[in-house]
Structures are given as structure tokens and as C-alpha cells.
CSV table of C-alpha atoms in Angstrom, one decimal:
chain,number,residue,atom,x,y,z
A,18,MET,CA,-22.8,7.1,-1.5
A,19,ALA,CA,-21.6,9.9,-4.9
A,20,ASP,CA,-24.5,11.5,-7.0
A,21,ASP,CA,-25.4,9.4,-10.0
A,22,ILE,CA,-23.7,10.3,-13.1
A,23,THR,CA,-24.1,9.6,-17.2
A,24,TYR,CA,-22.0,7.2,-19.2
A,25,ALA,CA,-21.6,10.8,-21.6
A,26,ASP,CA,-19.9,12.5,-17.9
A,27,PHE,CA,-17.9,9.1,-17.6
A,28,GLU,CA,-15.8,9.7,-21.6
A,29,LYS,CA,-15.7,13.1,-21.2
A,30,VAL,CA,-12.6,11.9,-17.8
A,31,ASP,CA,-9.4,11.6,-19.9
A,32,ILE,CA,-8.0,8.4,-17.7
A,33,ARG,CA,-4.9,7.2,-18.4
A,34,ILE,CA,-1.5,5.0,-17.6
A,35,GLY,CA,1.8,6.2,-17.7
A,36,THR,CA,4.9,5.7,-15.7
A,37,ILE,CA,6.4,7.5,-13.2
A,38,ILE,CA,10.8,9.3,-14.4
A,39,GLU,CA,10.9,11.3,-12.2
A,40,ALA,CA,10.1,11.6,-8.1
A,41,GLU,CA,11.2,13.9,-5.4
A,42,VAL,CA,10.1,15.3,-2.2
A,43,PHE,CA,8.2,18.2,-3.0
A,44,PRO,CA,9.6,20.5,0.7
A,45,GLU,CA,7.2,23.4,-0.4
A,46,ALA,CA,4.2,21.7,0.1
A,47,ARG,CA,2.1,22.1,2.6
A,48,LYS,CA,1.5,18.0,3.5
A,49,PRO,CA,4.2,16.0,2.7
A,50,ALA,CA,4.5,15.0,-1.1
A,51,TYR,CA,6.4,14.0,-4.1
A,52,LYS,CA,6.9,16.2,-7.0
A,53,LEU,CA,5.9,13.5,-10.4
A,54,ARG,CA,7.5,13.8,-13.9
A,55,ILE,CA,5.3,11.1,-15.4
A,56,ASP,CA,5.7,9.4,-19.0
A,57,PHE,CA,2.6,9.2,-20.8
A,58,GLY,CA,3.6,7.8,-24.3
A,59,PRO,CA,4.9,10.2,-27.2
A,60,GLU,CA,1.0,11.7,-28.3
A,61,ILE,CA,0.4,12.7,-24.7
A,62,GLY,CA,4.2,13.4,-23.5
A,63,ILE,CA,5.7,14.2,-20.3
A,64,LYS,CA,4.0,15.8,-17.8
A,65,ARG,CA,4.3,17.3,-13.8
A,66,SER,CA,2.2,16.4,-11.0
A,67,SER,CA,2.7,16.8,-7.7
A,68,ALA,CA,0.7,13.6,-5.0
A,69,GLN,CA,0.8,12.9,-1.2
A,70,ILE,CA,1.8,10.0,-1.0
A,71,THR,CA,4.7,9.7,1.3
A,72,VAL,CA,3.3,6.7,3.5
A,73,HIS,CA,3.9,4.1,1.4
A,74,TYR,CA,6.5,5.3,-1.3
A,75,THR,CA,10.2,6.6,-1.5
A,76,PRO,CA,10.9,8.3,-4.4
A,77,GLN,CA,13.4,5.4,-5.2
A,78,THR,CA,9.9,3.2,-5.5
A,79,LEU,CA,8.5,5.4,-7.5
A,80,ILE,CA,10.6,5.3,-10.3
A,81,GLY,CA,9.3,2.9,-13.0
A,82,ARG,CA,5.6,2.2,-11.5
A,83,GLN,CA,3.5,3.1,-13.8
A,84,VAL,CA,0.0,4.9,-12.2
A,85,MET,CA,-3.5,5.8,-14.0
A,86,ALA,CA,-3.9,9.9,-14.1
A,87,VAL,CA,-6.5,12.5,-15.4
A,88,VAL,CA,-4.9,14.2,-18.1
A,89,ASN,CA,-7.5,16.6,-19.5
A,90,PHE,CA,-8.2,18.7,-16.4
A,91,PRO,CA,-7.0,22.1,-16.6
A,92,PRO,CA,-3.6,22.5,-14.7
A,93,ARG,CA,-2.9,23.6,-11.3
A,94,GLN,CA,-1.1,25.9,-10.0
A,95,ILE,CA,0.7,24.3,-6.0
A,96,GLY,CA,3.4,26.3,-4.4
A,97,PRO,CA,6.4,26.5,-7.1
A,98,VAL,CA,5.2,23.4,-8.7
A,99,ARG,CA,2.4,23.2,-12.1
A,100,SER,CA,0.8,20.5,-11.5
A,101,GLU,CA,-0.5,18.9,-14.8
A,102,VAL,CA,-2.5,16.2,-14.2
A,103,LEU,CA,-4.3,14.0,-11.3
A,104,THR,CA,-2.6,10.8,-9.9
A,105,LEU,CA,-5.1,8.5,-8.8
A,106,GLY,CA,-5.1,6.6,-6.1
A,107,PHE,CA,-6.9,5.6,-3.1
A,108,GLU,CA,-7.2,6.2,1.1
A,109,ASP,CA,-6.2,3.3,3.2
A,110,GLU,CA,-7.9,3.0,6.3
A,111,ALA,CA,-5.5,5.0,8.2
A,112,GLY,CA,-6.1,7.6,5.6
A,113,ALA,CA,-3.2,7.2,3.5
A,114,ILE,CA,-2.8,7.2,-0.4
A,115,VAL,CA,-2.2,4.1,-2.1
A,116,LEU,CA,-1.4,4.7,-6.0
A,117,GLY,CA,-3.9,3.7,-8.5
A,118,THR,CA,-1.9,0.8,-10.7
A,119,PRO,CA,-2.6,-1.8,-13.6
A,120,GLU,CA,-1.9,-5.0,-12.4
A,121,GLN,CA,0.2,-5.8,-15.9
A,122,ALA,CA,2.2,-3.3,-17.8
A,123,VAL,CA,0.5,-1.6,-20.6
A,124,PRO,CA,1.8,0.9,-23.3
A,125,ASN,CA,2.1,4.5,-21.8
A,126,GLY,CA,-0.4,6.8,-23.4
A,127,ARG,CA,-3.6,4.2,-23.0
A,128,LYS,CA,-6.9,5.0,-21.7
A,129,ILE,CA,-8.8,3.2,-19.4
A,130,MET,CA,-11.8,1.3,-20.6
């Protein structure tokens, strides 16, 4: 179990919804991954991410999919890609990542409540 945090700690994490507009194989990654471009609406704009989600998804099935991401971490250099957001997901029983997605469509850029 994780360490307890306060609600104020949680409020510092800016989790938003965005729509994947581009997805391509990331051949330079150490583990199989995709390079993503995600649209978070007019306030945040389009951001890049790298995600190890190749088991359950193909680039074609990712386009148009809404995902949750942390948008206020500092950018991280992953090989030749500058990842600007952390796309969120959960490990399945085999350890492959399943994306965190909303049950229904919501406007891009909305913050988790």
C-alpha cells in the first residue's frame, strides 16, 4: 500500500483528459513503446508523450481515443523524444499497460475531479 498523502498533495497533481491525435512506433525506445501526440484543448494545447502500451494497442486503435495524463510534471527526455505529459494506465495481470480512459467522452482539457 502507498504512503498516505493529504488532499492538498493530490490537488497539486494536474490530471487532464486529452484525445490522441497521432501515434507511431518508437523504435529507439529501450522497451516497446509508442510516441503519442495528445490534444488537451485550447488551454493546454497538444503535448507529446511516450507510452509502453504496445501489447493491447496499435497506433491505428489509439487515434481518437481519450486518455488521462498528468500535465504538470517537468518534461522528460526519453531518447530522441521529449515527453511532456505522463499518460496514465494500469498493469493487467501479465504486467501489460491498459490505458486510463473515461467511460464517456468529455471535453479535452477537463481536469479530474
